[in-house]
mmCIF file of C-alpha atoms in Angstrom:
data_model
loop_
_atom_site.group_PDB
_atom_site.id
_atom_site.type_symbol
_atom_site.label_atom_id
_atom_site.label_comp_id
_atom_site.label_asym_id
_atom_site.label_seq_id
_atom_site.Cartn_x
_atom_site.Cartn_y
_atom_site.Cartn_z
ATOM 1 C CA MET A 1 -25.863 9.898 -12.516
ATOM 2 C CA LYS A 2 -24.822 6.553 -13.940
ATOM 3 C CA LYS A 3 -23.659 8.275 -17.124
ATOM 4 C CA LEU A 4 -21.360 10.502 -15.065
ATOM 5 C CA LEU A 5 -19.880 7.506 -13.279
ATOM 6 C CA HIS A 6 -19.353 5.638 -16.532
ATOM 7 C CA PHE A 7 -17.684 8.715 -18.012
ATOM 8 C CA PHE A 8 -15.119 8.856 -15.212
ATOM 9 C CA LEU A 9 -14.513 5.130 -15.398
ATOM 10 C CA LEU A 10 -13.790 5.453 -19.095
ATOM 11 C CA LEU A 11 -11.434 8.428 -18.813
ATOM 12 C CA PRO A 12 -8.216 6.359 -18.593
ATOM 13 C CA PHE A 13 -9.128 4.433 -21.724
ATOM 14 C CA LEU A 14 -10.214 7.493 -23.697
ATOM 15 C CA SER A 15 -6.790 9.017 -23.111
ATOM 16 C CA LEU A 16 -4.827 5.820 -23.764
ATOM 17 C CA ALA A 17 -4.297 6.632 -27.429
ATOM 18 C CA GLN A 18 -2.717 9.940 -26.417
ATOM 19 C CA SER A 19 -0.182 8.428 -24.051
ATOM 20 C CA LYS A 20 3.273 6.854 -24.075
ATOM 21 C CA THR A 21 4.602 3.915 -22.084
ATOM 22 C CA PHE A 22 8.060 3.635 -20.546
ATOM 23 C CA THR A 23 9.636 0.706 -18.730
ATOM 24 C CA GLY A 24 12.865 0.463 -16.799
ATOM 25 C CA THR A 25 14.836 -0.577 -13.758
ATOM 26 C CA ILE A 26 16.177 1.528 -10.900
ATOM 27 C CA HIS A 27 19.472 0.632 -9.222
ATOM 28 C CA GLU A 28 21.611 2.225 -6.560
ATOM 29 C CA SER A 29 24.708 3.873 -7.938
ATOM 30 C CA GLY A 30 27.881 2.235 -6.702
ATOM 31 C CA ASN A 31 26.606 -1.239 -5.807
ATOM 32 C CA ASN A 32 24.032 -1.576 -8.637
ATOM 33 C CA GLN A 33 21.465 -3.126 -6.281
ATOM 34 C CA PRO A 34 17.796 -2.785 -7.355
ATOM 35 C CA ILE A 35 15.703 -0.362 -5.306
ATOM 36 C CA GLU A 36 12.119 -1.214 -4.484
ATOM 37 C CA MET A 37 9.286 1.139 -3.603
ATOM 38 C CA VAL A 38 10.696 4.088 -5.545
ATOM 39 C CA SER A 39 7.853 6.516 -6.239
ATOM 40 C CA ILE A 40 7.757 7.476 -9.916
ATOM 41 C CA GLY A 41 5.784 10.536 -10.921
ATOM 42 C CA VAL A 42 5.322 12.793 -13.930
ATOM 43 C CA GLU A 43 6.156 16.485 -13.676
ATOM 44 C CA ASN A 44 3.001 18.654 -13.887
ATOM 45 C CA PHE A 45 0.722 15.596 -13.860
ATOM 46 C CA ASN A 46 -0.778 13.462 -11.080
ATOM 47 C CA VAL A 47 0.251 10.174 -12.730
ATOM 48 C CA GLY A 48 2.417 7.764 -10.755
ATOM 49 C CA THR A 49 3.546 4.235 -9.903
ATOM 50 C CA VAL A 50 6.218 2.436 -7.819
ATOM 51 C CA THR A 51 9.006 -0.067 -8.468
ATOM 52 C CA ASN A 52 8.713 -3.726 -7.462
ATOM 53 C CA GLU A 53 11.215 -5.781 -5.428
ATOM 54 C CA GLU A 54 13.451 -6.093 -8.490
ATOM 55 C CA GLY A 55 13.499 -2.325 -9.010
ATOM 56 C CA LYS A 56 11.423 -2.669 -12.186
ATOM 57 C CA PHE A 57 8.630 -0.362 -13.253
ATOM 58 C CA ARG A 58 6.363 0.576 -16.121
ATOM 59 C CA ILE A 59 4.586 3.893 -16.425
ATOM 60 C CA THR A 60 2.164 5.191 -19.023
ATOM 61 C CA VAL A 61 2.252 8.984 -19.266
ATOM 62 C CA PRO A 62 0.331 11.675 -21.185
ATOM 63 C CA ALA A 63 1.764 12.543 -24.594
ATOM 64 C CA LYS A 64 2.648 16.044 -23.357
ATOM 65 C CA ALA A 65 4.662 14.751 -20.408
ATOM 66 C CA LYS A 66 8.322 15.792 -20.484
ATOM 67 C CA THR A 67 9.919 14.673 -17.230
ATOM 68 C CA LEU A 68 9.796 11.684 -14.890
ATOM 69 C CA LEU A 69 10.497 12.209 -11.192
ATOM 70 C CA PHE A 70 11.997 9.520 -8.943
ATOM 71 C CA ASN A 71 11.556 9.780 -5.171
ATOM 72 C CA HIS A 72 12.697 7.595 -2.304
ATOM 73 C CA LEU A 73 13.353 8.635 1.288
ATOM 74 C CA ASN A 74 16.868 7.194 1.273
ATOM 75 C CA TYR A 75 17.978 8.589 -2.099
ATOM 76 C CA LYS A 76 18.402 11.923 -3.831
ATOM 77 C CA VAL A 77 15.489 13.020 -5.991
ATOM 78 C CA SER A 78 16.254 12.278 -9.630
ATOM 79 C CA THR A 79 14.672 13.301 -12.928
ATOM 80 C CA TYR A 80 14.636 11.861 -16.433
ATOM 81 C CA GLU A 81 13.827 13.827 -19.583
ATOM 82 C CA LEU A 82 11.518 11.868 -21.886
ATOM 83 C CA ALA A 83 12.668 13.754 -24.991
ATOM 84 C CA SER A 84 15.412 11.172 -25.567
ATOM 85 C CA GLY A 85 12.901 8.921 -27.300
ATOM 86 C CA LYS A 86 13.939 5.790 -25.388
ATOM 87 C CA SER A 87 11.099 3.622 -24.095
ATOM 88 C CA GLU A 88 13.457 1.406 -22.049
ATOM 89 C CA ILE A 89 15.343 3.363 -19.419
ATOM 90 C CA ASP A 90 17.723 2.528 -16.581
ATOM 91 C CA ILE A 91 18.042 4.883 -13.640
ATOM 92 C CA LEU A 92 20.801 5.112 -11.047
ATOM 93 C CA LEU A 93 19.888 6.786 -7.760
ATOM 94 C CA GLU A 94 22.477 8.228 -5.417
ATOM 95 C CA PRO A 95 22.075 7.719 -1.663
ATOM 96 C CA ALA A 96 20.805 10.889 0.005
ATOM 97 C CA GLY A 97 23.926 11.100 2.140
ATOM 98 C CA TYR A 98 22.067 11.497 5.399
ATOM 99 C CA ASP A 99 24.025 11.915 8.591
ATOM 100 C CA LEU A 100 23.522 9.168 11.155
ATOM 101 C CA ASP A 101 20.275 9.419 13.104
ATOM 102 C CA GLU A 102 20.612 11.727 16.076
ATOM 103 C CA ILE A 103 18.353 11.470 19.103
ATOM 104 C CA VAL A 104 16.509 14.736 19.719
ATOM 105 C CA VAL A 105 16.082 15.958 23.282
ATOM 106 C CA THR A 106 12.890 17.992 23.502
ATOM 107 C CA SER A 107 10.854 19.549 26.307
ATOM 108 C CA LYS A 108 7.654 18.465 24.590
ATOM 109 C CA PRO A 109 6.728 14.774 25.126
ATOM 110 C CA VAL A 110 7.387 12.762 21.981
ATOM 111 C CA ASP A 111 3.974 11.096 22.165
ATOM 112 C CA GLN A 112 2.443 14.592 21.926
ATOM 113 C CA ILE A 113 4.665 15.392 18.926
ATOM 114 C CA PHE A 114 3.464 12.098 17.462
ATOM 115 C CA SER A 115 -0.188 13.153 17.894
ATOM 116 C CA ASP A 116 0.496 16.598 16.427
ATOM 117 C CA VAL A 117 2.132 15.107 13.322
ATOM 118 C CA LEU A 118 -0.822 12.762 12.842
ATOM 119 C CA ASN A 119 -3.293 15.642 13.115
ATOM 120 C CA THR A 120 -1.293 17.916 10.789
ATOM 121 C CA SER A 121 -1.055 15.204 8.136
ATOM 122 C CA LYS A 122 -4.705 14.238 8.463
ATOM 123 C CA LYS A 123 -5.843 17.837 7.966
ATOM 124 C CA ARG A 124 -3.831 18.105 4.739
ATOM 125 C CA LEU A 125 -5.443 14.894 3.498
ATOM 126 C CA GLU A 126 -8.969 16.045 4.308
ATOM 127 C CA LYS A 127 -10.252 16.750 0.824
ATOM 128 C CA SER A 128 -12.561 15.068 -1.620
ATOM 129 C CA LEU A 129 -10.555 12.929 -4.010
ATOM 130 C CA LEU A 130 -11.193 10.424 -6.745
ATOM 131 C CA ILE A 131 -8.160 8.147 -6.593
ATOM 132 C CA ASN A 132 -7.388 5.769 -9.455
ATOM 133 C CA THR A 133 -5.467 2.873 -7.948
ATOM 134 C CA TYR A 134 -4.060 -0.472 -8.921
ATOM 135 C CA GLY A 135 -4.754 -3.063 -6.264
ATOM 136 C CA ARG A 136 -3.637 -6.649 -5.909
ATOM 137 C CA GLU A 137 -4.097 -9.444 -3.410
ATOM 138 C CA PHE A 138 -2.051 -12.571 -2.703
ATOM 139 C CA ILE A 139 -3.595 -15.320 -0.581
ATOM 140 C CA SER A 140 -1.378 -18.071 0.806
ATOM 141 C CA LEU A 141 -2.242 -21.316 2.558
ATOM 142 C CA ASN A 142 0.422 -22.950 4.726
ATOM 143 C CA GLY A 143 3.199 -20.990 3.013
ATOM 144 C CA LYS A 144 2.035 -21.555 -0.568
ATOM 145 C CA ILE A 145 0.377 -18.898 -2.756
ATOM 146 C CA VAL A 146 -2.984 -20.313 -3.829
ATOM 147 C CA LYS A 147 -4.856 -17.254 -5.073
ATOM 148 C CA PHE A 148 -4.003 -14.006 -6.790
ATOM 149 C CA SER A 149 -6.228 -11.158 -7.905
ATOM 150 C CA ASP A 150 -5.659 -7.644 -9.165
ATOM 151 C CA GLY A 151 -7.601 -4.816 -10.723
ATOM 152 C CA LEU A 152 -8.165 -1.147 -11.399
ATOM 153 C CA LEU A 153 -9.956 0.380 -8.423
ATOM 154 C CA ASP A 154 -11.440 3.845 -7.988
ATOM 155 C CA TYR A 155 -11.809 5.184 -4.457
ATOM 156 C CA TYR A 156 -13.979 8.248 -3.959
ATOM 157 C CA ILE A 157 -12.927 9.787 -0.641
ATOM 158 C CA LYS A 158 -15.320 12.219 0.995
ATOM 159 C CA ARG A 159 -14.075 15.347 2.679
ATOM 160 C CA LYS A 160 -13.227 15.098 6.416
ATOM 161 C CA SER A 161 -14.863 11.751 7.158
ATOM 162 C CA GLY A 162 -12.150 9.771 5.383
ATOM 163 C CA ALA A 163 -14.772 7.237 4.352
ATOM 164 C CA SER A 164 -14.714 6.200 0.726
ATOM 165 C CA ASP A 165 -16.791 4.417 -1.880
ATOM 166 C CA LEU A 166 -15.043 1.764 -3.951
ATOM 167 C CA PHE A 167 -15.795 1.179 -7.624
ATOM 168 C CA ILE A 168 -13.971 -1.649 -9.397
ATOM 169 C CA LYS A 169 -13.459 -0.924 -13.093
ATOM 170 C CA GLN A 170 -11.669 -4.120 -14.082
ATOM 171 C CA SER A 171 -10.394 -7.189 -12.286
ATOM 172 C CA ARG A 172 -8.944 -10.640 -12.854
ATOM 173 C CA THR A 173 -8.446 -13.658 -10.612
ATOM 174 C CA PHE A 174 -6.233 -16.734 -10.565
ATOM 175 C CA LYS A 175 -6.291 -19.759 -8.296
ATOM 176 C CA LEU A 176 -4.251 -22.910 -7.888
ATOM 177 C CA ASN A 177 -5.361 -25.705 -10.201
ATOM 178 C CA GLN A 178 -7.523 -27.983 -8.054
ATOM 179 C CA THR A 179 -6.537 -31.123 -9.956
ATOM 180 C CA GLU A 180 -2.957 -30.610 -8.796
ATOM 181 C CA ASP A 181 -3.687 -29.214 -5.345
ATOM 182 C CA LYS A 182 -3.992 -31.901 -2.660
ATOM 183 C CA SER A 183 -4.822 -29.462 0.130
ATOM 184 C CA ASP A 184 -8.489 -29.143 -0.936
ATOM 185 C CA PHE A 185 -8.225 -25.401 -0.509
ATOM 186 C CA GLU A 186 -11.831 -24.583 -1.352
ATOM 187 C CA SER A 187 -13.242 -26.978 1.227
ATOM 188 C CA ARG A 188 -11.325 -25.082 3.915
ATOM 189 C CA LYS A 189 -13.422 -21.995 3.326
ATOM 190 C CA GLU A 190 -10.458 -19.721 2.669
ATOM 191 C CA ALA A 191 -12.782 -16.742 2.472
ATOM 192 C CA ILE A 192 -11.755 -15.862 6.030
ATOM 193 C CA ALA A 193 -10.517 -12.306 5.579
ATOM 194 C CA PHE A 194 -9.216 -9.751 8.036
ATOM 195 C CA TYR A 195 -8.541 -6.927 5.625
ATOM 196 C CA ASP A 196 -11.434 -5.109 3.998
ATOM 197 C CA ILE A 197 -10.416 -3.429 0.737
ATOM 198 C CA THR A 198 -13.486 -1.188 0.861
ATOM 199 C CA GLU A 199 -11.873 0.509 3.878
ATOM 200 C CA ALA A 200 -8.334 0.635 2.467
ATOM 201 C CA MET A 201 -8.231 4.363 1.741
ATOM 202 C CA GLU A 202 -10.066 5.336 4.900
ATOM 203 C CA ASP A 203 -7.558 3.281 6.868
ATOM 204 C CA ALA A 204 -4.604 4.948 5.129
ATOM 205 C CA TYR A 205 -5.911 8.507 5.302
ATOM 206 C CA ASP A 206 -7.304 8.373 8.827
ATOM 207 C CA PHE A 207 -4.243 6.686 10.439
ATOM 208 C CA LYS A 208 -6.511 4.251 12.260
ATOM 209 C CA ALA A 209 -3.829 1.635 12.838
ATOM 210 C CA ILE A 210 -1.435 3.961 14.663
ATOM 211 C CA LYS A 211 -3.723 6.439 16.417
ATOM 212 C CA THR A 212 -4.305 4.165 19.378
ATOM 213 C CA LEU A 213 -0.574 3.761 20.011
ATOM 214 C CA THR A 214 -0.327 7.352 21.266
ATOM 215 C CA ASN A 215 -2.992 6.706 23.915
ATOM 216 C CA THR A 216 -1.341 3.777 25.677
ATOM 217 C CA LYS A 217 1.412 3.441 28.257
ATOM 218 C CA GLU A 218 2.764 0.273 26.656
ATOM 219 C CA TYR A 219 5.145 2.093 24.293
ATOM 220 C CA GLU A 220 8.049 4.485 24.412
ATOM 221 C CA PHE A 221 8.619 7.039 21.667
ATOM 222 C CA GLU A 222 12.012 8.251 20.551
ATOM 223 C CA LEU A 223 12.516 11.259 18.290
ATOM 224 C CA ARG A 224 15.432 11.194 15.872
ATOM 225 C CA THR A 225 16.557 13.534 13.115
ATOM 226 C CA LYS A 226 18.786 13.243 10.066
ATOM 227 C CA LYS A 227 19.944 15.708 7.404
ATOM 228 C CA ASP A 228 21.251 15.154 3.916
ATOM 229 C CA ASN A 229 24.116 17.019 2.242
ATOM 230 C CA ALA A 230 21.713 19.643 0.899
ATOM 231 C CA GLY A 231 20.371 20.461 4.351
ATOM 232 C CA ASN A 232 17.023 18.695 3.923
ATOM 233 C CA GLU A 233 15.877 17.322 7.259
ATOM 234 C CA LEU A 234 13.724 14.347 8.173
ATOM 235 C CA GLU A 235 12.416 13.497 11.611
ATOM 236 C CA ILE A 236 11.664 9.953 12.683
ATOM 237 C CA ILE A 237 9.536 8.866 15.612
ATOM 238 C CA LYS A 238 10.560 5.385 16.710
ATOM 239 C CA ILE A 239 7.729 3.318 18.205
ATOM 240 C CA ILE A 240 9.319 1.085 20.824
ATOM 241 C CA PRO A 241 7.335 -1.462 22.859
ATOM 242 C CA LYS A 242 8.268 -1.553 26.512
ATOM 243 C CA PRO A 243 10.181 -4.799 27.204
ATOM 244 C CA GLU A 244 8.452 -5.350 30.546
ATOM 245 C CA VAL A 245 4.962 -5.354 29.005
ATOM 246 C CA GLU A 246 3.875 -8.957 28.499
ATOM 247 C CA LYS A 247 1.585 -8.350 25.540
ATOM 248 C CA ASP A 248 1.700 -8.854 21.798
ATOM 249 C CA LEU A 249 2.856 -5.358 20.768
ATOM 250 C CA TYR A 250 4.051 -3.487 17.676
ATOM 251 C CA ILE A 251 7.281 -1.850 16.650
ATOM 252 C CA GLY A 252 7.911 0.656 13.900
ATOM 253 C CA SER A 253 8.588 4.219 12.826
ATOM 254 C CA ILE A 254 6.913 7.315 11.452
ATOM 255 C CA THR A 255 9.060 9.421 9.124
ATOM 256 C CA TYR A 256 7.964 12.975 8.366
ATOM 257 C CA ASP A 257 9.220 16.177 6.794
ATOM 258 C CA ALA A 258 10.781 18.380 9.491
ATOM 259 C CA LYS A 259 9.478 21.649 8.003
ATOM 260 C CA THR A 260 5.880 20.778 7.151
ATOM 261 C CA LYS A 261 5.368 18.048 9.792
ATOM 262 C CA LEU A 262 3.726 15.890 7.104
ATOM 263 C CA ILE A 263 4.141 12.116 7.257
ATOM 264 C CA LEU A 264 6.136 10.572 4.421
ATOM 265 C CA GLU A 265 6.286 6.960 5.583
ATOM 266 C CA ILE A 266 4.573 4.680 8.088
ATOM 267 C CA ASP A 267 6.282 1.368 8.851
ATOM 268 C CA LEU A 268 4.605 -0.791 11.475
ATOM 269 C CA LYS A 269 4.816 -4.493 12.347
ATOM 270 C CA LYS A 270 4.512 -6.863 15.282
ATOM 271 C CA SER A 271 7.449 -6.818 17.676
ATOM 272 C CA PRO A 272 9.536 -10.022 17.361
ATOM 273 C CA GLU A 273 10.503 -9.772 21.038
ATOM 274 C CA HIS A 274 6.827 -9.763 22.057
ATOM 275 C CA GLN A 275 5.794 -12.526 19.669
ATOM 276 C CA LYS A 276 5.909 -15.034 22.549
ATOM 277 C CA TYR A 277 2.937 -13.260 24.120
ATOM 278 C CA SER A 278 0.730 -13.883 21.081
ATOM 279 C CA LYS A 279 -2.300 -15.876 22.199
ATOM 280 C CA LEU A 280 -4.624 -18.423 20.646
ATOM 281 C CA TYR A 281 -8.038 -16.836 21.044
ATOM 282 C CA ASN A 282 -11.329 -18.717 21.131
ATOM 283 C CA PHE A 283 -14.186 -17.359 19.008
ATOM 284 C CA LEU A 284 -17.103 -19.725 19.532
ATOM 285 C CA ILE A 285 -16.130 -22.751 17.407
ATOM 286 C CA VAL A 286 -12.944 -21.203 16.012
ATOM 287 C CA LYS A 287 -9.508 -20.806 17.573
ATOM 288 C CA MET A 288 -7.294 -18.126 16.068
ATOM 289 C CA LYS A 289 -3.832 -16.657 16.500
ATOM 290 C CA ILE A 290 -2.333 -13.721 14.600
ATOM 291 C CA ASN A 291 1.290 -14.564 13.802
ATOM 292 C CA GLU A 292 2.228 -11.433 11.878
ATOM 293 C CA PHE A 293 0.721 -8.100 10.975
ATOM 294 C CA ALA A 294 2.580 -5.426 9.042
ATOM 295 C CA LYS A 295 1.572 -2.133 7.493
ATOM 296 C CA LYS A 296 3.536 0.193 5.254
ATOM 297 C CA ILE A 297 2.222 3.431 3.759
ATOM 298 C CA ASN A 298 4.108 6.015 1.699
ATOM 299 C CA PHE A 299 3.026 9.595 1.080
ATOM 300 C CA LYS A 300 4.418 12.154 -1.331
ATOM 301 C CA LEU A 301 4.806 15.884 -0.814
ATOM 302 C CA ASP A 302 5.084 17.543 -4.210
ATOM 303 C CA GLY A 303 4.748 21.310 -3.953
ATOM 304 C CA ASP A 304 1.308 21.918 -2.455
ATOM 305 C CA LYS A 305 0.169 18.388 -3.307
ATOM 306 C CA TYR A 306 0.184 15.809 -0.542
ATOM 307 C CA VAL A 307 -1.158 12.338 -1.370
ATOM 308 C CA MET A 308 -0.672 8.682 -0.567
ATOM 309 C CA THR A 309 1.409 6.860 -3.174
ATOM 310 C CA TYR A 310 1.578 3.293 -1.879
ATOM 311 C CA SER A 311 0.045 1.097 0.796
ATOM 312 C CA GLN A 312 0.655 -2.520 1.819
ATOM 313 C CA ASN A 313 -1.040 -4.606 4.476
ATOM 314 C CA ARG A 314 0.132 -8.088 5.415
ATOM 315 C CA ILE A 315 -1.495 -10.429 7.916
ATOM 316 C CA ASN A 316 -0.507 -13.999 8.748
ATOM 317 C CA PHE A 317 -2.745 -15.991 11.076
ATOM 318 C CA TYR A 318 -3.409 -19.530 12.271
ATOM 319 C CA VAL A 319 -6.935 -20.976 12.392
ATOM 320 C CA LYS A 320 -8.084 -24.187 14.014
ATOM 321 C CA THR A 321 -11.531 -25.770 14.252
ATOM 322 C CA LYS A 322 -12.663 -29.276 15.116
ATOM 323 C CA LYS A 323 -13.388 -30.249 11.514
ATOM 324 C CA SER A 324 -12.395 -27.787 8.793
ATOM 325 C CA PHE A 325 -9.267 -25.880 9.793
ATOM 326 C CA ASP A 326 -5.784 -26.488 11.045
ATOM 327 C CA ASP A 327 -4.035 -24.036 8.770
ATOM 328 C CA THR A 328 -1.968 -20.886 8.464
ATOM 329 C CA PHE A 329 -3.281 -18.224 6.101
ATOM 330 C CA GLU A 330 -1.612 -15.089 4.790
ATOM 331 C CA PHE A 331 -3.209 -12.142 3.008
ATOM 332 C CA VAL A 332 -1.089 -9.464 1.319
ATOM 333 C CA ASN A 333 -2.805 -6.427 -0.204
ATOM 334 C CA ASP A 334 -0.953 -3.766 -2.202
ATOM 335 C CA PHE A 335 -2.335 -0.496 -3.539
ATOM 336 C CA VAL A 336 -0.528 2.048 -5.687
ATOM 337 C CA MET A 337 -1.909 5.454 -6.597
ATOM 338 C CA MET A 338 -1.889 5.802 -10.406
ATOM 339 C CA ASP A 339 -3.752 9.103 -10.751
ATOM 340 C CA TYR A 340 -6.132 11.308 -8.801
ATOM 341 C CA LYS A 341 -8.610 14.125 -9.259
ATOM 342 C CA GLU A 342 -9.681 16.577 -6.584
ATOM 343 C CA GLY A 343 -13.280 17.754 -6.272
ATOM 344 C CA GLU A 344 -16.839 16.716 -5.544
ATOM 345 C CA PHE A 345 -18.332 13.962 -7.701
ATOM 346 C CA ASP A 346 -21.807 12.509 -8.002
ATOM 347 C CA PHE A 347 -21.668 8.709 -8.316
ATOM 348 C CA ASP A 348 -24.332 6.042 -8.345
ATOM 349 C CA ARG A 349 -23.642 4.422 -4.973
ATOM 350 C CA LYS A 350 -25.597 1.330 -6.041
ATOM 351 C CA LEU A 351 -22.548 0.404 -8.133
ATOM 352 C CA ARG A 352 -20.221 0.350 -5.119
ATOM 353 C CA PHE A 353 -18.190 -2.760 -4.425
ATOM 354 C CA LYS A 354 -19.282 -4.046 -1.020
ATOM 355 C CA LYS A 355 -17.373 -7.286 -0.524
ATOM 356 C CA LYS A 356 -14.195 -7.529 1.540
ATOM 357 C CA GLY A 357 -11.711 -9.238 -0.769
ATOM 358 C CA LEU A 358 -10.610 -8.264 -4.248
ATOM 359 C CA PHE A 359 -10.778 -11.913 -5.314
ATOM 360 C CA GLU A 360 -14.542 -11.741 -4.871
ATOM 361 C CA ALA A 361 -14.754 -9.213 -7.716
ATOM 362 C CA GLY A 362 -14.147 -12.086 -10.151
ATOM 363 C CA ASN A 363 -13.035 -11.641 -13.743
ATOM 364 C CA ASN A 364 -14.172 -8.409 -15.352
ATOM 365 C CA ILE A 365 -11.716 -7.631 -18.146
ATOM 366 C CA GLN A 366 -12.305 -5.082 -20.913
ATOM 367 C CA ASN A 367 -8.676 -4.791 -22.003
ATOM 368 C CA GLU A 368 -5.267 -6.039 -20.917
ATOM 369 C CA TYR A 369 -4.839 -3.307 -18.316
ATOM 370 C CA TRP A 370 -1.905 -5.152 -16.720
ATOM 371 C CA LYS A 371 0.111 -4.410 -19.878
ATOM 372 C CA THR A 372 -0.569 -0.665 -20.068
ATOM 373 C CA SER A 373 -1.694 0.668 -16.684
ATOM 374 C CA ASN A 374 0.710 1.890 -14.013
ATOM 375 C CA ILE A 375 0.603 -1.278 -11.979
ATOM 376 C CA ILE A 376 3.129 -2.827 -9.595
ATOM 377 C CA LEU A 377 4.945 -5.204 -11.907
ATOM 378 C CA LEU A 378 5.100 -8.834 -10.853
ATOM 379 C CA THR A 379 8.567 -10.117 -10.014
ATOM 380 C CA SER A 380 9.994 -13.016 -12.000
ATOM 381 C CA LYS A 381 9.090 -15.388 -9.153
ATOM 382 C CA GLU A 382 5.535 -14.077 -8.905
ATOM 383 C CA GLU A 383 5.016 -14.333 -12.666
ATOM 384 C CA LYS A 384 6.126 -17.964 -12.590
ATOM 385 C CA ILE A 385 3.625 -18.737 -9.836
ATOM 386 C CA ILE A 386 0.743 -16.970 -11.582
ATOM 387 C CA ARG A 387 1.466 -18.812 -14.855
ATOM 388 C CA SER A 388 1.063 -22.103 -12.981
ATOM 389 C CA PHE A 389 -2.496 -21.166 -11.947
ATOM 390 C CA GLU A 390 -5.654 -21.714 -13.935
#
């Protein structure tokens, strides 16, 4: 059993010699602004990555790959033929040319449409998958990044349940140099964590964070539609907190394909107008207040393939105790799907990663995966910060 697990963990490295790496930047045609979160795939392969905030990307593809595919909800799908021989490429994407959002009047309640779309998407995702991901985690204390970790993570998702086992192949960690840090970060027990990476795929595939919104009377739902010049249609369900509800609520949208009713994007965050209702809760000896919570998940529909391509979770919270804490923490976790295999696999579950935070995986480096794997590239600002760490 262990041999089988080790074989799968080694697959990316066994094929590395038979692959090619391309780097580039994606801009919007016309204004030349960089475009972030563009999904980059390889025609006839499951390989993929996304662009960072600067529109930059790097992707390592099989030697037989011929075409790169670029997808973003707001832009026309674009392709690039790899036969040119260039390893550095620049891509210009044209806006999709969608008409302005139009409100849809329907006899069916929008909250019921919302539930139907969730169920349709969930059923398409109910399959056993081994997902090769790149994950990273930024931890900030009082507005300053103090820890960074990243790694190559394999999630084995079981059919129907959505639960998954996490196996970490490689990882690295950085932290602020303690000799220069006057905040005594370690003594503040920063291990407080609200996001469990072992549940990241289950959370994304089971729509846990948004399911409950359809079962409450605290929100209104508005259905909108927009078409591009080619006749492709998207439908958007706007999640709108009721202004009269004096609670800390969320605001956001669910974008899905009008024909298949499959979700393409989830964008959810705390409502700024309801922020004033956020409370400081008492948990025994700890007082806590959640300042911000945001979730973004992107899915890709490619022929009969429907998979998650990117997920980000951000939580900012204030903690106060009598002795140790009077601080604001922020955790940001990003995951990008690099490759996936469908089927049933037999893994040694004793090798599962069971801790909550990626930083706890420590340093386990067999090669410089951040130079070859399909990771989310660090921005110039992020690279500067990481170089200042130990």
